[in-house]
Tab-separated table of C-alpha atoms and ligand atoms in Angstrom:
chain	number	residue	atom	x	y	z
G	154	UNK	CA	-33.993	31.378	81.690
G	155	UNK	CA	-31.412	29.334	79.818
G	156	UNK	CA	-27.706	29.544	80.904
G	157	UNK	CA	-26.502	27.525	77.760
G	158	UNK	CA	-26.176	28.087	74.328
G	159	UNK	CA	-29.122	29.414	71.881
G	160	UNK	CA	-29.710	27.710	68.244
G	161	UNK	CA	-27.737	31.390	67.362
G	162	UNK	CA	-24.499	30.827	69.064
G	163	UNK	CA	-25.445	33.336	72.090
G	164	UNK	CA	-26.102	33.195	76.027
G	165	UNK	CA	-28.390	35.465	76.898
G	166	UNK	CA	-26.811	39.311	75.108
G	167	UNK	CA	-23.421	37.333	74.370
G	168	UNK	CA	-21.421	35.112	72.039
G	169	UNK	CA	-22.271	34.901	68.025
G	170	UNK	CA	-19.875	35.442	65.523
G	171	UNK	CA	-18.184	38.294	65.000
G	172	UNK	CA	-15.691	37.422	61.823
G	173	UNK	CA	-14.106	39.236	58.866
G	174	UNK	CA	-15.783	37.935	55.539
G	175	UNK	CA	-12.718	36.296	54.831
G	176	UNK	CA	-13.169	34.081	57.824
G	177	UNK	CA	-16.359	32.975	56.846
G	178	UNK	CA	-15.996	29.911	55.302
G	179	UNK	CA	-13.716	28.500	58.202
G	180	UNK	CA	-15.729	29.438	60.925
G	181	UNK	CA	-19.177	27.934	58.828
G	182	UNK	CA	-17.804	24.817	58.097
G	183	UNK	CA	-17.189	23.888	61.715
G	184	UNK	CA	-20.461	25.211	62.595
G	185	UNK	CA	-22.518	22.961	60.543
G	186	UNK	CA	-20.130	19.649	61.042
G	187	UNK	CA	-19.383	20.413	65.094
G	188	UNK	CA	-22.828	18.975	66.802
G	189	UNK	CA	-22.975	16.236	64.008
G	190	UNK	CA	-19.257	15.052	64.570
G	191	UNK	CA	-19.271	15.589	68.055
G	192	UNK	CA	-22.367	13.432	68.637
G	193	UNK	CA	-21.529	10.854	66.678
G	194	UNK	CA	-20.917	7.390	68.215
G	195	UNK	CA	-17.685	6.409	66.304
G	196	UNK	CA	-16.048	9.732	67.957
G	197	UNK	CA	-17.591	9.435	71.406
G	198	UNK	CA	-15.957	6.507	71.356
G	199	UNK	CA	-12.740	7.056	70.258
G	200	UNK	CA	-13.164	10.331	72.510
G	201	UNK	CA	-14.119	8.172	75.506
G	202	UNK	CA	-11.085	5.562	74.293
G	203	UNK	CA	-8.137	8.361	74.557
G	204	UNK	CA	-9.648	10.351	77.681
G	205	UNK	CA	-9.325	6.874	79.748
G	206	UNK	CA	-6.482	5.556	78.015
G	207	UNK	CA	-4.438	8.342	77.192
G	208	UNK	CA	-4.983	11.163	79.519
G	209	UNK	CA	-5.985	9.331	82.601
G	210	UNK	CA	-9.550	9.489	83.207
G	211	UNK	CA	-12.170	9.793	85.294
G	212	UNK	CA	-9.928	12.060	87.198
G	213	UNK	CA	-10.369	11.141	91.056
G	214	UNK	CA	-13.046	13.715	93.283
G	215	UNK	CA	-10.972	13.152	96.369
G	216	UNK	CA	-12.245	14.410	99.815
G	217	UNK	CA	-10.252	16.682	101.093
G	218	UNK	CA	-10.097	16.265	105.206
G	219	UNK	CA	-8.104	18.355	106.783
G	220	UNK	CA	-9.204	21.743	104.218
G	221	UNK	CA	-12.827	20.427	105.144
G	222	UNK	CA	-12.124	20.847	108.569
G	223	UNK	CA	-10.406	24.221	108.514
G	224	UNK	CA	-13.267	25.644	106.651
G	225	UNK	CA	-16.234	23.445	108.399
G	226	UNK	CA	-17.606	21.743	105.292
G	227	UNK	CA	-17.604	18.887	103.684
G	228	UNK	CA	-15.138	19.540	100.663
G	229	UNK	CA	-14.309	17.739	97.316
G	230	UNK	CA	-11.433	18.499	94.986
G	231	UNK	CA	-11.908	17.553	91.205
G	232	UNK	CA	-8.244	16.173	90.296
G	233	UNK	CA	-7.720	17.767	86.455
G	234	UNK	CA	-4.254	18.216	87.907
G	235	UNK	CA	-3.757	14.518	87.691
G	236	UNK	CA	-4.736	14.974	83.524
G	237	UNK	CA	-1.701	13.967	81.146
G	238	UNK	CA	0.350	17.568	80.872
G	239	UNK	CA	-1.132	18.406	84.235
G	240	UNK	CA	-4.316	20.017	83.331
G	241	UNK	CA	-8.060	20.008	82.149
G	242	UNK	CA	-6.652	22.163	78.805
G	243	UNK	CA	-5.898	17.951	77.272
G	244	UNK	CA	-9.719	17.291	77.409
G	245	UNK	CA	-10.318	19.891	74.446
G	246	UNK	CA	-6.963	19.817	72.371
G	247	UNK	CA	-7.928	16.236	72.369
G	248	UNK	CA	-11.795	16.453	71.642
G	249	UNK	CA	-10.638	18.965	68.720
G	250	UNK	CA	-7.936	17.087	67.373
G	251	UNK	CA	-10.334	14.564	66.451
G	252	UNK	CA	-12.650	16.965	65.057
G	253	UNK	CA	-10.414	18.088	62.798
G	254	UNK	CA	-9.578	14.522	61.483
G	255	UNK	CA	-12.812	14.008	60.635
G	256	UNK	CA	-13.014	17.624	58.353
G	257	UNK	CA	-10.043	16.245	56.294
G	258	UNK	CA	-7.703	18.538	57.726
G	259	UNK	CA	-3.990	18.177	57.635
G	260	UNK	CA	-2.216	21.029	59.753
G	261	UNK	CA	-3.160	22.844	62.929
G	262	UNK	CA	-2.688	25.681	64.464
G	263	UNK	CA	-3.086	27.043	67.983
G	264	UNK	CA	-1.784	30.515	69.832
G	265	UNK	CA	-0.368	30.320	73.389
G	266	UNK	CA	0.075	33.101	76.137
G	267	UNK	CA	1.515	30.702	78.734
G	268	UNK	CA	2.333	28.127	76.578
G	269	UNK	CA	0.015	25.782	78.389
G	270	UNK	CA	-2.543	25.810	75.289
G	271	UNK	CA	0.565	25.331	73.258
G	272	UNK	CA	1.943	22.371	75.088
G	273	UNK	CA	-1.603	20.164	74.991
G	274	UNK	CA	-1.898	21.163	71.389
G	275	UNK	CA	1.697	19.987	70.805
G	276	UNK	CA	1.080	16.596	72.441
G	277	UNK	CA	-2.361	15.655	70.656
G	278	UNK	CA	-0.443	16.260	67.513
G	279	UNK	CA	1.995	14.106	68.210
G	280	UNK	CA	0.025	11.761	69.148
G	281	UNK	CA	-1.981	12.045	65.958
G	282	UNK	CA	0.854	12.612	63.698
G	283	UNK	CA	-0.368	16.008	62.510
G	284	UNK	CA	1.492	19.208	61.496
G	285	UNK	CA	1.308	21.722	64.517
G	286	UNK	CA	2.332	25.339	64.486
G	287	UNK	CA	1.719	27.460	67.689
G	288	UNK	CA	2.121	31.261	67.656
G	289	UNK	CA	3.275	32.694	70.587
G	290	UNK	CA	4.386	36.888	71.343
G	291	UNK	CA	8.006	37.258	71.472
G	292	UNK	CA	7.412	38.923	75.037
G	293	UNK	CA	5.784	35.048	75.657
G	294	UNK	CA	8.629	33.006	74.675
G	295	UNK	CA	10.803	34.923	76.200
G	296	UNK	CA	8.875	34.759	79.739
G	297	UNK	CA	8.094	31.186	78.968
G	298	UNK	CA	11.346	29.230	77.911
G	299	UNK	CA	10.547	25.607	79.722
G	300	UNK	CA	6.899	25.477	77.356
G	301	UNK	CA	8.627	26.913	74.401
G	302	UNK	CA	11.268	23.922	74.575
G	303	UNK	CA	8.423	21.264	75.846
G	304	UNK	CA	6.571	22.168	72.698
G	305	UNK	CA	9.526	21.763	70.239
G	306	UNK	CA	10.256	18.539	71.730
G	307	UNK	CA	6.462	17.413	70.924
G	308	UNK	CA	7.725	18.100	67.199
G	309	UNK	CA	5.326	21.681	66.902
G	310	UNK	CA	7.207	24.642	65.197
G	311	UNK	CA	7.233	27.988	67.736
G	312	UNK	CA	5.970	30.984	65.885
G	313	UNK	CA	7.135	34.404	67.276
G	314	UNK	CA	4.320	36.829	66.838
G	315	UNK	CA	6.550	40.580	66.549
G	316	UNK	CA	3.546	43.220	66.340
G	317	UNK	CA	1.706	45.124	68.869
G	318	UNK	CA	2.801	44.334	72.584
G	319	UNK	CA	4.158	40.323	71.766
G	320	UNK	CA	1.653	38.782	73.952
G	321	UNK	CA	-1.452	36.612	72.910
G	322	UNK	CA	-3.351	38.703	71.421
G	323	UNK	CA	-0.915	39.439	68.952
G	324	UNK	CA	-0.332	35.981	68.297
G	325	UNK	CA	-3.839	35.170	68.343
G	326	UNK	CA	-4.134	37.579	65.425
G	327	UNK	CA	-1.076	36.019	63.947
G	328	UNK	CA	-3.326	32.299	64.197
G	329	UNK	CA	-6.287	34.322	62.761
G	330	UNK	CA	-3.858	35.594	59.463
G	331	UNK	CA	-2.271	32.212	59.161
G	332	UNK	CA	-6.424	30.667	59.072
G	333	UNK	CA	-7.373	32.658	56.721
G	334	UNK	CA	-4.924	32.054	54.234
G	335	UNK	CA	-5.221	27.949	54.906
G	336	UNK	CA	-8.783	27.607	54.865
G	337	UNK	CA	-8.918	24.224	53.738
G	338	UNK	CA	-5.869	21.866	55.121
G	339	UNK	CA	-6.134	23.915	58.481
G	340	UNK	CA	-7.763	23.666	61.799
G	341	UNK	CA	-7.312	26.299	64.312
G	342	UNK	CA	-7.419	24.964	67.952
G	343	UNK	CA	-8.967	27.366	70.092
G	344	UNK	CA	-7.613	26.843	74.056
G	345	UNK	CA	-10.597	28.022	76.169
G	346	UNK	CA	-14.699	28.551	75.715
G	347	UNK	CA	-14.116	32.018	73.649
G	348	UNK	CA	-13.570	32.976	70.047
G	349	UNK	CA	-16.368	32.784	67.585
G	350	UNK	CA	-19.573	30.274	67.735
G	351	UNK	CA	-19.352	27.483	67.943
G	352	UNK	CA	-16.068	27.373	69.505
G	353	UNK	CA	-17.520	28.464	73.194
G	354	UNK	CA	-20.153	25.921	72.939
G	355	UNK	CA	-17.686	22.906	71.312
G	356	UNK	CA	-15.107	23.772	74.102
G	357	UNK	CA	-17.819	23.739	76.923
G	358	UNK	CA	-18.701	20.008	75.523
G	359	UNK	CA	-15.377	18.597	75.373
G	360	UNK	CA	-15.028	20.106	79.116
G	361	UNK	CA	-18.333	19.013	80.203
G	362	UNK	CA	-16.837	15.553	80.869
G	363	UNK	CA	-15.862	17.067	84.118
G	364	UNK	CA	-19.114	17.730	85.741
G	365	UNK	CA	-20.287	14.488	83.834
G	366	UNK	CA	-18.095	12.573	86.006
G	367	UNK	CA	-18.008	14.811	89.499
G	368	UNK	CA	-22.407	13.994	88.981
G	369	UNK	CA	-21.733	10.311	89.615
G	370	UNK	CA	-18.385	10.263	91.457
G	371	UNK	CA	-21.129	12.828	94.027
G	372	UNK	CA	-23.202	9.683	93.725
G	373	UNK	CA	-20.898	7.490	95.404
G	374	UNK	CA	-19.530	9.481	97.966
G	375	UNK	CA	-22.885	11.519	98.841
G	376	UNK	CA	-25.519	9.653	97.944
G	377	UNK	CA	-26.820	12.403	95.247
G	378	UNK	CA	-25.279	13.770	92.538
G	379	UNK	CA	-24.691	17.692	92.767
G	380	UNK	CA	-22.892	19.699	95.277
G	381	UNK	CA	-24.284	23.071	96.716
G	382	UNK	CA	-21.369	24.818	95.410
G	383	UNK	CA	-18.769	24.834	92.388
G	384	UNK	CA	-15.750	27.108	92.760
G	385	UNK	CA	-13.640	27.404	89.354
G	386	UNK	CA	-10.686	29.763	88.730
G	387	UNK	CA	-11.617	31.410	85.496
G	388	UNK	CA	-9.734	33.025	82.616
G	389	UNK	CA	-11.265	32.219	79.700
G	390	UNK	CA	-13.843	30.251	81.427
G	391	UNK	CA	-13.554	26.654	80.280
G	392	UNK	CA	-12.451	24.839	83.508
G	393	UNK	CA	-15.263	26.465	84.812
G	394	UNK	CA	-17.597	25.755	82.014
G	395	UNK	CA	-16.687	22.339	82.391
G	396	UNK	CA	-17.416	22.438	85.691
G	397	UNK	CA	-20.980	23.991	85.657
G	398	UNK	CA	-21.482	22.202	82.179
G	399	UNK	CA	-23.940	19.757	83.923
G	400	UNK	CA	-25.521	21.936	86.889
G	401	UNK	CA	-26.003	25.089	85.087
G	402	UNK	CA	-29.756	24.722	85.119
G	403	UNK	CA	-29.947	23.119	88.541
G	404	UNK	CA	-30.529	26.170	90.910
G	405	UNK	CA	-29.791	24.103	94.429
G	406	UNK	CA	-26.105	24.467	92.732
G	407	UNK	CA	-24.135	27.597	93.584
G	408	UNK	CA	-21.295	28.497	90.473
G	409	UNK	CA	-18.572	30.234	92.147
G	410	UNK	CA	-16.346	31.472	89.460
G	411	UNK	CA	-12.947	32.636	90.885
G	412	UNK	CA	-11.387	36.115	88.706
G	413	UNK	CA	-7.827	37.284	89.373
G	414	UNK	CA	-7.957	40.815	90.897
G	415	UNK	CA	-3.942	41.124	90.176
G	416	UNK	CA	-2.448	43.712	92.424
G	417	UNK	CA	-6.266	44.591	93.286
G	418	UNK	CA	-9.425	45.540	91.340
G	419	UNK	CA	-8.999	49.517	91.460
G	420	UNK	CA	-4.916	48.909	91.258
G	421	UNK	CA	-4.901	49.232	87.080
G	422	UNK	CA	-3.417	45.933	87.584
G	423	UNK	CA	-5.860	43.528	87.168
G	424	UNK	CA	-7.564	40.969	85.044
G	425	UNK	CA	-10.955	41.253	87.055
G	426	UNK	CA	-13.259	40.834	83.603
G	427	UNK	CA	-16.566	40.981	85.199
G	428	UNK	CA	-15.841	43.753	87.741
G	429	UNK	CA	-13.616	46.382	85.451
G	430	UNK	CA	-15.298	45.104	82.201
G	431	UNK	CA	-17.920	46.349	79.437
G	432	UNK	CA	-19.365	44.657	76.584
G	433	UNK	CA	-17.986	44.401	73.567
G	434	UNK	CA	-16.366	42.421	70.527
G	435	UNK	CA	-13.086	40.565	71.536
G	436	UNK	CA	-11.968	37.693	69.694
G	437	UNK	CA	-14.732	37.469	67.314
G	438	UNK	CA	-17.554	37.437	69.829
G	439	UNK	CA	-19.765	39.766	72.083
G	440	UNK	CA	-18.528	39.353	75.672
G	441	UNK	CA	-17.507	41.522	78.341
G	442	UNK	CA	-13.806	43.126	78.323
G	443	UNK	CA	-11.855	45.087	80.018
G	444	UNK	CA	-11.422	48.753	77.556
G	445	UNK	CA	-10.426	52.355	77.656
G	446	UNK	CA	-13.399	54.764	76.915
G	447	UNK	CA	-12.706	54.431	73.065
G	448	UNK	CA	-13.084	50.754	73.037
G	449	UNK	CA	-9.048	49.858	73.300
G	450	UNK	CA	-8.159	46.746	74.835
G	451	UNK	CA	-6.841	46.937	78.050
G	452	UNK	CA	-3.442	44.583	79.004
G	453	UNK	CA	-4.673	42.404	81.866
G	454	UNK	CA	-2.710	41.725	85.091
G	455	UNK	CA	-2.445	38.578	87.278
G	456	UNK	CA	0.144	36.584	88.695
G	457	UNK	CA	-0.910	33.883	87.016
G	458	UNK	CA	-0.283	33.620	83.592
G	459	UNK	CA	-3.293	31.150	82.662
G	460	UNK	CA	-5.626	33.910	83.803
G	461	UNK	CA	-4.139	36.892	82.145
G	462	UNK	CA	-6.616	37.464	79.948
G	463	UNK	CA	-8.850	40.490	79.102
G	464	UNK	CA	-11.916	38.862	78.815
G	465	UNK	CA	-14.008	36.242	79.288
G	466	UNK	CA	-16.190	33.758	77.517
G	467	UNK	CA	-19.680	34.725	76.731
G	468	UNK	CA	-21.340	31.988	78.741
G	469	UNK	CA	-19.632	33.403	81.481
G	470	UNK	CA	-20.229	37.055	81.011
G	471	UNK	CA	-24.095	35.932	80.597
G	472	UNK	CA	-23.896	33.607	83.711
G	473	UNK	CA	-22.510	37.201	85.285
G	474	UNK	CA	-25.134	39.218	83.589
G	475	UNK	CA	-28.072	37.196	84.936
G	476	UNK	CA	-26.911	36.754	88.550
G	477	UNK	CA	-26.519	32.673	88.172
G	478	UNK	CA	-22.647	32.567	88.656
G	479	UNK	CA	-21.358	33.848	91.934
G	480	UNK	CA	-18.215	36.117	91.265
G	481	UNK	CA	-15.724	36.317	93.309
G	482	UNK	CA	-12.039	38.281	92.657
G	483	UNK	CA	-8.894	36.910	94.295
G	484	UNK	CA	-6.136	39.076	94.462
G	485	UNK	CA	-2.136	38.112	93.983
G	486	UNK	CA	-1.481	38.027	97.462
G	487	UNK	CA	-4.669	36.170	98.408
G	488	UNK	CA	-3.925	32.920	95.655
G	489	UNK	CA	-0.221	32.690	97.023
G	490	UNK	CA	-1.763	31.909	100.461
G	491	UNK	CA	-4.046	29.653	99.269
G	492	UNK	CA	-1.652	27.690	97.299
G	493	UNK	CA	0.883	27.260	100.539
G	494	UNK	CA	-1.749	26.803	102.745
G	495	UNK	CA	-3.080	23.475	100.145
G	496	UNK	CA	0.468	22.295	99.659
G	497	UNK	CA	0.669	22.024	103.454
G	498	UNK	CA	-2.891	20.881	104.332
G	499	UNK	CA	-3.450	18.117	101.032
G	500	UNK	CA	0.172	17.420	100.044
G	501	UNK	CA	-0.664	18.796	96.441
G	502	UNK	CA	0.914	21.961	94.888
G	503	UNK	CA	-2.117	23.281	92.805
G	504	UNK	CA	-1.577	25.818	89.945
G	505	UNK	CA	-1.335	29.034	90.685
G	506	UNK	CA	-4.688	29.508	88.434
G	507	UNK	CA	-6.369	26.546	90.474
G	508	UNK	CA	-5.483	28.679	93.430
G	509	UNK	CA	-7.376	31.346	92.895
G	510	UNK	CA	-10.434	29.456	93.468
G	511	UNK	CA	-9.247	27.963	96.714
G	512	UNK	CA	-8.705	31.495	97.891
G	513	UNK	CA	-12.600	31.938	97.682
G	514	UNK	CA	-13.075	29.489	100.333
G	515	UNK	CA	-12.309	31.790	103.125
G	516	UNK	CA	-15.395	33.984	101.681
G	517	UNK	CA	-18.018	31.954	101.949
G	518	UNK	CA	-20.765	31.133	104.369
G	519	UNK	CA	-20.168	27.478	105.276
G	520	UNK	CA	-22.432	25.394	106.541
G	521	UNK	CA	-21.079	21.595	108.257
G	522	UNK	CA	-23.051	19.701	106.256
G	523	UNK	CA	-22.146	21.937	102.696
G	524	UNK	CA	-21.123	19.625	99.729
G	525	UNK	CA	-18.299	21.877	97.729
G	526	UNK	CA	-16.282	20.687	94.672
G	527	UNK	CA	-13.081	22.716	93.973
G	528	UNK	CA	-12.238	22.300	90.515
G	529	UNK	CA	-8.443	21.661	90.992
G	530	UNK	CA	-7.722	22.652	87.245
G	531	UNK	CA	-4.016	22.027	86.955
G	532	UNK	CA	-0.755	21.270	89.001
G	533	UNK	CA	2.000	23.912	90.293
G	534	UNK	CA	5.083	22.562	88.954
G	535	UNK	CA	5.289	24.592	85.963
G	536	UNK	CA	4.773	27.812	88.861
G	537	UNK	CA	7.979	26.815	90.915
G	538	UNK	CA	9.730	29.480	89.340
G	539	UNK	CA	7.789	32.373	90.216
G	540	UNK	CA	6.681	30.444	94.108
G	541	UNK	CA	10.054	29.927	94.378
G	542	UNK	CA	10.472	33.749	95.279
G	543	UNK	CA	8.041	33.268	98.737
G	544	UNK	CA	8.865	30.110	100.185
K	206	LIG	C1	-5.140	27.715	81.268
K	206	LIG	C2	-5.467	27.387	82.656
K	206	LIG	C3	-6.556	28.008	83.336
K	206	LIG	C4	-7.388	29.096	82.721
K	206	LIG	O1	-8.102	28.755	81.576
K	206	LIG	P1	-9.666	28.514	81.586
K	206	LIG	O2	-10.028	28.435	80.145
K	206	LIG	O3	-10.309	29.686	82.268
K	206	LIG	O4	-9.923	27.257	82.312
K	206	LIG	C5	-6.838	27.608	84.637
K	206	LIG	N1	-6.089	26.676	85.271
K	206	LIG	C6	-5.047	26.070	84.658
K	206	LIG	C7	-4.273	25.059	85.416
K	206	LIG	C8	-4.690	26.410	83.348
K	206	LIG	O5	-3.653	25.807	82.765
């Protein structure tokens, strides 16, 4: 079986495009230009150029001692926290910027829950010199006042999207408007491996540096170069799909993919995809989401606001489907723990995101002599706020 992407734009039952005919064109151009850009050696090597010079990489795989001897294995963390803007989200805003460059186009657009999308969209324009509008809900920039500001400062312009419940996907239908009445000066900057094809496969490659790197960083510290597990926080997937990118089809590799269970998977507040969800269309592709009986979106739930999201990317909800990806739900409670408990044992103050998939450790079935990389997707500055209520 094949846990990537078909010539189609689907894994396994899930992905393709699902797009109004008025998005056609949009979505078809990048389709037909994305493998051919992408692959070309002018762009790999600016691509290569900014991710070293710019953002900071390769990002260290450091060993982590004293969580390796709490939990009696031997176990890396992958440092995306140490990215420029304190995350893996740069990797893609970055790879996508340049994309877009190459298509001609003059403006871009993104839509932000968080405003972590927002803020690496924001900087690659800047650094590009390029128009940037985000939309976020007016519930959003409300809730999110420090990424609101970070982004004006970048030079971006902060939509408010007013309709439905003011969250993302209200201002990801707000994007989708604003697309389809720039179709040609715009590019629309997806933040995670969902949306229509290609975007789930383009994001997965511009995140795929990460395994890329953790294959021969393994080299050096191991002596081979794949771990027997990968844990990954997921809410749209594409830490995670970064972080499988390169072992998906190597079955000695375990994918542990970390979901937030909120308050708890049978509380109604949750954002546990795989567990509560069914298939369907979200976003322009077939994937699995969490609905009432007559197909409504359902608001997810977590803590964390990177992972408040009612889906989840198709490769994801195939690597699910087939059994290859190991899920595991992490409740509220059960992340806060694991982020102290890192602060105190590494001296590093993961996202709240990143800590769901540190909560998984206490799960598992270690052996001693177990290689596992923790993707350590971002840092937990921008979660003081809300930490600062338990400490
Ligand atoms: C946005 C974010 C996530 C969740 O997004 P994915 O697409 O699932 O990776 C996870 N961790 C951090 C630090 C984030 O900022």
């Amino acid at each position: 079986m094949s846990y990537n992407v078909d010539k189609k734009g689907y894994y396994g039952q899930f992905g393709g495009a699902y797009i109004p005919e008025m998005l056609y064109p949009n979505v078809e151009e990048l389709r037909k230009s994305y493998l051919e850009i992408s692959e070309d050696s002018e762009f790999k090597k600016e691509f290569d150029y900014l991710l070293k010079h710019y953002v900071g990489r390769p990002s260290p795989l450091y060993f982590a001692k004293r969580l390796s001897e709490k939990y009696g294995a031997k176990i890396y963390l992958k440092r995306e926290d140490l990215n420029h803007t304190g995350a893996h989200k740069i990797n893609n805003t970055i790879g996508q910027i340049l994309l877009a460059q190459r298509l001609g186009k003059k403006r871009i657009i993104a839509e932000t829950g968080a405003g972590q999308h927002g803020v690496a969209t924001a900087t690659v324009c800047a650094l590009m010199g390029m128009e940037c509008i985000v939309y976020m809900g007016a519930v959003d920039i409300e809730r999110q006042q420090p990424n609101v500001k970070r982004m004006q400062m970048l030079g971006a312009k902060v939509v408010a999207a007013e309709s439905g419940s003011k969250t993302l996907k209200d201002a990801t239908n707000e994007a989708i408007r604003d697309w389809i009445n720039n179709p040609t000066d715009t590019h629309y900057i997806i933040g995670s491996v969902v949306g229509p094809h290609p975007y789930p496969d383009m994001v997965a490659r511009f995140q795929s540096v990460i395994s890329e790197e953790i294959k021969w960083q393994l080299m050096e510290h191991e002596g081979r170069d794949y771990p027997d597990k990968v844990i990954a926080c997921v809410g749209g997937g594409s830490n995670a799909a970064g972080a499988f990118y390169h072992f998906l089809d190597n079955e000695n590799v375990e994918l542990i993919a970390a979901e937030p269970a909120g308050l708890g998977i049978n509380s109604g507040k949750t954002a546990a995809t795989t567990k509560k969800g069914k298939p369907g269309v979200l976003h322009a592709a077939k994937t699995l989401l969490m609905q009432t009986e007559d197909g409504q979106v359902v608001e997810p739930y977590s803590i964390s606001a990177g992972l408040d999201y009612p889906g989840i990317g198709p490769m994801h909800a195939h690597l699910f489907d087939s059994g290859r990806g190991n899920f595991e739900y992490v409740t509220d409670e059960d992340a806060l723990k694991a982020c102290f408990e890192v602060s105190k044992l590494e001296g590093i103050i993961p996202a709240l995101e990143t800590a769901h998939a540190f909560a998984v450790l206490k799960n598992l079935e270690l052996k001693k002599e177990d290689v596992v990389v923790i993707n350590l997707s971002g840092r937990g500055d921008k979660d003081l706020g809300t930490l600062m209520k338990y400490i």
